Coordinates of C-alpha atoms and ligand atoms in Angstrom, one line a residue:
X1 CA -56.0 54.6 -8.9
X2 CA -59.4 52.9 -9.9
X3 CA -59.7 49.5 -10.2
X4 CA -59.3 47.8 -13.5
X5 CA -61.1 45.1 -15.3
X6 CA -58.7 42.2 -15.3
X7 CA -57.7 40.5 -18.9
X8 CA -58.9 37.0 -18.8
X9 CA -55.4 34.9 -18.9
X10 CA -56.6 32.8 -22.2
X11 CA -59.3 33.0 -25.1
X12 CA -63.3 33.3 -24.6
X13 CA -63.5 30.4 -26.0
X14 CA -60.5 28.4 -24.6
X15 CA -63.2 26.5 -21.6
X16 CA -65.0 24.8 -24.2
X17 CA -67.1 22.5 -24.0
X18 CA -67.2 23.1 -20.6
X19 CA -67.9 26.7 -20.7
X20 CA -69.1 28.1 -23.6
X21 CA -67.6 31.2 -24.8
X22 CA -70.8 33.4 -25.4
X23 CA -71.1 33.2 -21.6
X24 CA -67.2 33.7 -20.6
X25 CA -67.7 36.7 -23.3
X26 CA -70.8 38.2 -21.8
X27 CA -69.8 37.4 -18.0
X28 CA -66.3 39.1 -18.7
X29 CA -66.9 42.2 -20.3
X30 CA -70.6 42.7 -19.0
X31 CA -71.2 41.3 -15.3
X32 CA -67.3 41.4 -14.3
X33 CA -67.1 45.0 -15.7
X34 CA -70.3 46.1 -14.5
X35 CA -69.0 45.3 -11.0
X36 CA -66.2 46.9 -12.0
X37 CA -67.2 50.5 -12.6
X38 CA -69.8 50.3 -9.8
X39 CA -67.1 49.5 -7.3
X40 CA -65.0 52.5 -8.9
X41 CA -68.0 54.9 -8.2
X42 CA -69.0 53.7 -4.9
X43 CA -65.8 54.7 -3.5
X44 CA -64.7 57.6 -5.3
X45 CA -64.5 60.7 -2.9
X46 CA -64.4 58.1 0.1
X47 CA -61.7 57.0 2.5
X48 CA -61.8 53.2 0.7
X49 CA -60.9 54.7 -2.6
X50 CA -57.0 53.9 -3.2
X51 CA -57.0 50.8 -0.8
X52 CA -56.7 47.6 -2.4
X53 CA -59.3 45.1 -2.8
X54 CA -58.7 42.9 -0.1
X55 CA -58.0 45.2 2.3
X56 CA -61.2 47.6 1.5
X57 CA -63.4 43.6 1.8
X58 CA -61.8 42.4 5.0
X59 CA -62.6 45.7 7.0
X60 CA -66.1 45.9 5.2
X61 CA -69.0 47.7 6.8
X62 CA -71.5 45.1 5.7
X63 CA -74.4 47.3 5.6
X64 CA -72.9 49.2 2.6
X65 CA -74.6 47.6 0.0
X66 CA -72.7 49.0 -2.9
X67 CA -69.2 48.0 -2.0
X68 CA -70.3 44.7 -0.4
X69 CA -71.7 43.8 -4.1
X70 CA -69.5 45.7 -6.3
X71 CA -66.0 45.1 -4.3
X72 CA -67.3 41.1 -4.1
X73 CA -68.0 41.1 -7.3
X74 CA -64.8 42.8 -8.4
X75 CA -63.0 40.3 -6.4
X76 CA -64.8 37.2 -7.1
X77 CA -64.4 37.1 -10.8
X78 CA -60.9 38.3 -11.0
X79 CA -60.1 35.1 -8.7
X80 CA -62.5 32.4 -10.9
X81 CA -60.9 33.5 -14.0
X82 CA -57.4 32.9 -12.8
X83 CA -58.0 29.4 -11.3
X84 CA -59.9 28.3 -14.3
X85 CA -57.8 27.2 -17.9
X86 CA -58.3 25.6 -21.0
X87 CA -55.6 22.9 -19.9
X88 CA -57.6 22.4 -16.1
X89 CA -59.2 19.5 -14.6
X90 CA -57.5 16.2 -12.8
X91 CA -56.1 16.4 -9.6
X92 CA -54.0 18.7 -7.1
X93 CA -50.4 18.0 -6.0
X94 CA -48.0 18.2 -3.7
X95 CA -48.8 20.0 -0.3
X96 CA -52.6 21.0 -1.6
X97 CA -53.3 17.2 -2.3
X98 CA -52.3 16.3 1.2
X99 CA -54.0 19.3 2.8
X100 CA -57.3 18.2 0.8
X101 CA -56.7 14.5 1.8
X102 CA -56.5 15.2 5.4
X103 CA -59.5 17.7 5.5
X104 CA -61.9 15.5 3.3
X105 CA -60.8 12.1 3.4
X106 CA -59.9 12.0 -0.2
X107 CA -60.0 14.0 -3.4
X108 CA -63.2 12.5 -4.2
X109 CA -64.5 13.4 -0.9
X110 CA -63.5 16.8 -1.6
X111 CA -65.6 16.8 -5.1
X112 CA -68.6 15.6 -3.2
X113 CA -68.6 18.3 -0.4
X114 CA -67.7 21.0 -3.0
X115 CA -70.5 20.3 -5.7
X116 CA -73.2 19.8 -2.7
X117 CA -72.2 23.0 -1.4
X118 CA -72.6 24.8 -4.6
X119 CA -75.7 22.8 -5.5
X120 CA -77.4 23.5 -2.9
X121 CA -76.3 27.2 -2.1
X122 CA -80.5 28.9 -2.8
X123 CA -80.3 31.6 -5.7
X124 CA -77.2 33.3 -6.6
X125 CA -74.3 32.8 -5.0
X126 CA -70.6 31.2 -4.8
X127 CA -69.2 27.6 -3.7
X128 CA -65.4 28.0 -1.8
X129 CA -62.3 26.1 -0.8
X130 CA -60.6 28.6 2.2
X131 CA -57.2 28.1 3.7
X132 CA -56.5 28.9 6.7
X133 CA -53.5 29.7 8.5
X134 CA -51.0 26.7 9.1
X135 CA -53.0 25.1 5.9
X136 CA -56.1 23.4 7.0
X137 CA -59.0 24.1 4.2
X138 CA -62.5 24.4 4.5
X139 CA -65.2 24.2 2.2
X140 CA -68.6 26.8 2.7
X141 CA -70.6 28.7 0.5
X142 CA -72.1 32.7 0.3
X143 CA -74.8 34.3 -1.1
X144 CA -74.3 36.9 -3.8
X145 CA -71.3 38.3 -4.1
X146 CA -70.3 37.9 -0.9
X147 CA -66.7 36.3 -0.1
X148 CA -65.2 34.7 2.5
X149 CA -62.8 37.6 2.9
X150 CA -66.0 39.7 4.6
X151 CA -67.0 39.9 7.7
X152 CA -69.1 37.4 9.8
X153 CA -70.4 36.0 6.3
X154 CA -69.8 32.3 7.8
X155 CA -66.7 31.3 6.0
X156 CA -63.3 31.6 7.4
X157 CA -60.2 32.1 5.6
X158 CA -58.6 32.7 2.3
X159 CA -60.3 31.6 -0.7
X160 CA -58.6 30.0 -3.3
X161 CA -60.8 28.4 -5.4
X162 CA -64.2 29.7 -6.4
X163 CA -66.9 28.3 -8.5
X164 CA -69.6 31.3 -9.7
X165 CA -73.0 29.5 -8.9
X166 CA -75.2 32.1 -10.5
X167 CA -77.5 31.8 -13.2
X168 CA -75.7 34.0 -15.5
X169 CA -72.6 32.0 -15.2
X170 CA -74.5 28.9 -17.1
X171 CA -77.7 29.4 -17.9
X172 CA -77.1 30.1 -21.9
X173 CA -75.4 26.9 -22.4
X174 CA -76.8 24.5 -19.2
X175 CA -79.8 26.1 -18.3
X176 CA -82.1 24.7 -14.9
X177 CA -78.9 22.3 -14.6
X178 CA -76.5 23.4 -11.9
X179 CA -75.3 19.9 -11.3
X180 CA -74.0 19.3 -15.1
X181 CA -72.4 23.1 -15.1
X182 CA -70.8 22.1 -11.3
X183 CA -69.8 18.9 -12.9
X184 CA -68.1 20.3 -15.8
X185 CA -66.2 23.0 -14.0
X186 CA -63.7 20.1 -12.7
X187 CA -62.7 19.8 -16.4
X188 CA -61.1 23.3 -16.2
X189 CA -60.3 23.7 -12.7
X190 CA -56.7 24.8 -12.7
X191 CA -54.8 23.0 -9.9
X192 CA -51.6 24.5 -10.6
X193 CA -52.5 28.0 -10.0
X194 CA -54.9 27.0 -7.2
X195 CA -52.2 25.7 -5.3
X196 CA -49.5 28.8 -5.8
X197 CA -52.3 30.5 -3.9
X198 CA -52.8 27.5 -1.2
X199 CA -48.7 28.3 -0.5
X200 CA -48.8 32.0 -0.7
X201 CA -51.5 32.2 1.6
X202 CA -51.0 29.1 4.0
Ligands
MN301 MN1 -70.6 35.9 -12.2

């Protein structure tokens, strides 16, 4: 069974202003399915092809190249579509909220780690919020399309939430200005779904 391009869950145009829906159009059925059918043909014939995602990127052999890339890539978006929505932004609740107060002092000093991380992540890469098991989160940052999921890639844990730090994710409607498109992406963040995966993998 190949691996399927994922339906965004609302509208192209739904992130607006934030994220302009040329971009969610061209990084949906362009980048996310380029990844996609890549991943489908570097593991056809192999033993990786019928494993799930998760399982073929937590075993990885990091020096292949084409799965590292395609199977993060596959991976990647399919999760930063899903924590996004038209009716995101404001704050977690509940358990998440608590397990972000204690790890960062406060919400805000959550948004302040996060958005330096993925401001200052070099090139193309992603910004991540990882659980770990019994809850505690973390907050690093990969190159690429690497994922915490991989490997010795530095980060630990599960991620759930992810914020797409390459070019092509903003460039049409922000440009050089990784800070405003960082910024913005807390207006659509959402905190509901982010925190059904905090639970399920806690
Ligand atoms: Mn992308």
């Amino acid at each position: 069974m190949a691996f399927e391009l994922p339906n965004l869950p609302y509208g192209y145009d739904a992130l607006e202003p934030h994220i302009d829906a040329r971009t969610m159009e061209i990084h949906h059925t362009k980048h996310h399915n380029g990844y996609t059918t890549k991943l489908n043909g570097a593991i056809a014939g192999t033993e990786l092809e019928g494993k799930g995602i998760e399982e073929i990127l937590t075993a990885l052999d990091m020096s292949n190249g084409a799965v590292r890339n395609n199977g993060g890539g596959f991976f990647n978006h399919s999760l930063f579509w899903e924590i996004m929505s038209g009716d995101g932004g404001g704050e977690p609740t509940g358990n998440l909220a608590s397990a972000i107060d204690d790890a960062f002092g406060s919400f805000e000093g959550f948004k302040e780690k996060f958005s330096a991380s993925a401001g200052t992540r070099f090139g193309s890469g992603w910004a991540w919020l990882c659980v770990h098991k019994g809850g505690k989160l973390e907050i690093c940052s990969t190159p690429n399309q690497d994922n915490p999921l991989m490997p010795d890639t530095g980060c630990e844990g599960y991620p759930i939430l992810g914020l797409d730090v390459w070019e092509h994710a903003y460039y049409l409607n922000y440009q050089n200005r990784r800070p405003d498109y960082v910024a913005a992406f807390f207006n659509v963040i959402n905190w509901n779904k982010v925190s059904e995966i905090y639970e399920a993998n806690k």
